[in-house]
Amino acid sequence: MSQAEALFDIVVTGHNTNKNISVIVNEVQALLKDNSPQLEFKLSDALLFEGRANAIRENLNLEDAKALAQQLHNLGILGQIRPALQIVAKAPQTATVSSEIYTCPACGHKQPKQTQNHEGRLESCEKCGIVGERYQRKARLNQAIEEQQQKHNLSRDKQLGEALRLAKIKEDAMLQDEAKRRLGLLDDGKTHLGIKIAAAVAAISIGIGTLYYLNQPTAEELATQQEAGQLPQANGLSKAIKNIIAQIKSAAGASSPDDNGEGIDVTALTGDSTTDPLAETGKTVPKQAPLAPEAVNAAISNEEWKDLLPARFHMPAAEYQQQVQRLREHLTANQTDQADTLITQIPEAYPRVLLLLEMTEWHMQKKQRDMASLNLVFIQAELSKAEDIPTQALIAGVLSKAHALLEEREDSEHFQQQSVTVAKTLPEAAEQATLFSRLANEQALFASPLAAQNLLTTAQEIAETLPNNSEAQSNAFAQIAASHILLAAYPNANRLLSKVQDQEKRQKLAKFIASQQSPAAKIVATNAP
């Protein structure tokens, strides 16, 4: 390459004047008639920082480069002329073409096949421009997708056909059973057992009513028995009634396990007495049914009852009810994962266990016994982690109810006894009485009135051991009386009013009893001390 063909760049490296940088930049831009930001940046960078060299003009011949360099020197700018970097076009290399023919897989065009391609490109069609190898690979992929789709459709059709066949068989069986049932040909053992149980209840009720009517004590006998402190229960089982029960158990198969693996509970059939004599009046008052769990919970949460009933837990009642509502919404929508998450986020152990019990009952309603049993494992884990005695006793009571839901009677009785045993380990008798009242209230919430009454009996025995007329004994009897009211056992509550020394609490209890009982019992409540 000749000297005339050589190209050069003008490179600025600094300046030797006292002028402001902006002034120098403006002078150079005016000289070059170039106000572009690129030129301004290159000049500023080279003039401000030492060691920088920026080309402000490129690809000039030697004559023009020298002239421009002199003009810049006159402005006090230091620079140099540097040979420009020139890119020389490389002669194209053509692919070697063989005598073989390449046929385009897309359009069928035929052309000489390239045996070597220096540009690294895949062979493409001169007519349509399709790259043959890519086209063939995409065609193979489409074929594989189509084959897999056919296999999936065949498998789905087969499964659908099998499901329809089984559904038809099940429907035919149900129609056959319905036909037999309407014709009276279907032997339903459960229906017969239900009829036997209903007959048993009716027979016991008639027998008890007849014997009570025949053996009803006179007013003089009631007075005598009251003085002796030996007023009998109106429906004490006589020898004749026991014989009736034994005959019914034999006829209904009560001595052998039923379909759920349990025998018929005769105590549950007979229940408590149908009448409860009031010692103060000598009259009998029909026993009312216990309050519903919702009503019990409302009473416990009522501000007016805060000084009468021990608190269930530290969590505010409104917040707990909100969590219960959210849990039920999750379960209704079959969102069990969200329900589990909600339960684990409860910081306090006992409310957490109560939500697990709620979930256990839901699983049993859905016939999901395995899932219900798993909840019992979680409740058992909570029991093992509990450190204070009241929480241990309360969780044991929940386990008793949970096993009852699963119809596991022995385990239910075991944990109920464990709850009582743990509660009795409290050092102070007053604390024991309060805890037994709490346990009774929980059983009332669990719709277990018999268990609640037994716990209140124990609580009353403990309260009797406290110093007479002391504040601790008065508070204990007030709590026990309030718990009896939750069970609608108003005569039992009424008998304890005289032992409540706090006049405000006694009047509040008496007023509530009078508002709930029948007219005969209202007389007693009104005359309470």
PDB file of C-alpha atoms in Angstrom, residues 193 196-197 248-265 409:
ATOM      1  CA  LEU A 193     -81.258 -53.148  65.473  1.00  0.00           C
ATOM      2  CA  LYS A 196     -84.880 -52.946  68.860  1.00  0.00           C
ATOM      3  CA  ILE A 197     -83.136 -49.986  70.505  1.00  0.00           C
ATOM      4  CA  ILE A 248     -83.938 -55.889  76.501  1.00  0.00           C
ATOM      5  CA  LYS A 249     -80.148 -56.271  76.357  1.00  0.00           C
ATOM      6  CA  SER A 250     -80.582 -59.944  75.625  1.00  0.00           C
ATOM      7  CA  ALA A 251     -83.199 -59.325  72.910  1.00  0.00           C
ATOM      8  CA  ALA A 252     -81.330 -56.485  71.184  1.00  0.00           C
ATOM      9  CA  GLY A 253     -77.917 -58.156  71.437  1.00  0.00           C
ATOM     10  CA  ALA A 254     -76.581 -55.482  73.800  1.00  0.00           C
ATOM     11  CA  SER A 255     -74.133 -57.915  75.389  1.00  0.00           C
ATOM     12  CA  SER A 256     -72.353 -58.381  72.054  1.00  0.00           C
ATOM     13  CA  PRO A 257     -70.627 -55.603  70.103  1.00  0.00           C
ATOM     14  CA  ASP A 258     -72.770 -53.745  67.601  1.00  0.00           C
ATOM     15  CA  ASP A 259     -71.770 -52.670  64.097  1.00  0.00           C
ATOM     16  CA  ASN A 260     -69.364 -50.098  65.509  1.00  0.00           C
ATOM     17  CA  GLY A 261     -67.652 -52.566  67.796  1.00  0.00           C
ATOM     18  CA  GLU A 262     -69.445 -51.364  70.970  1.00  0.00           C
ATOM     19  CA  GLY A 263     -72.276 -52.662  73.076  1.00  0.00           C
ATOM     20  CA  ILE A 264     -75.472 -50.703  73.709  1.00  0.00           C
ATOM     21  CA  ASP A 265     -74.930 -48.314  76.599  1.00  0.00           C
ATOM     22  CA  ARG A 409     -64.815 -46.147  74.415  1.00  0.00           C
TER      23      ARG A 409
END
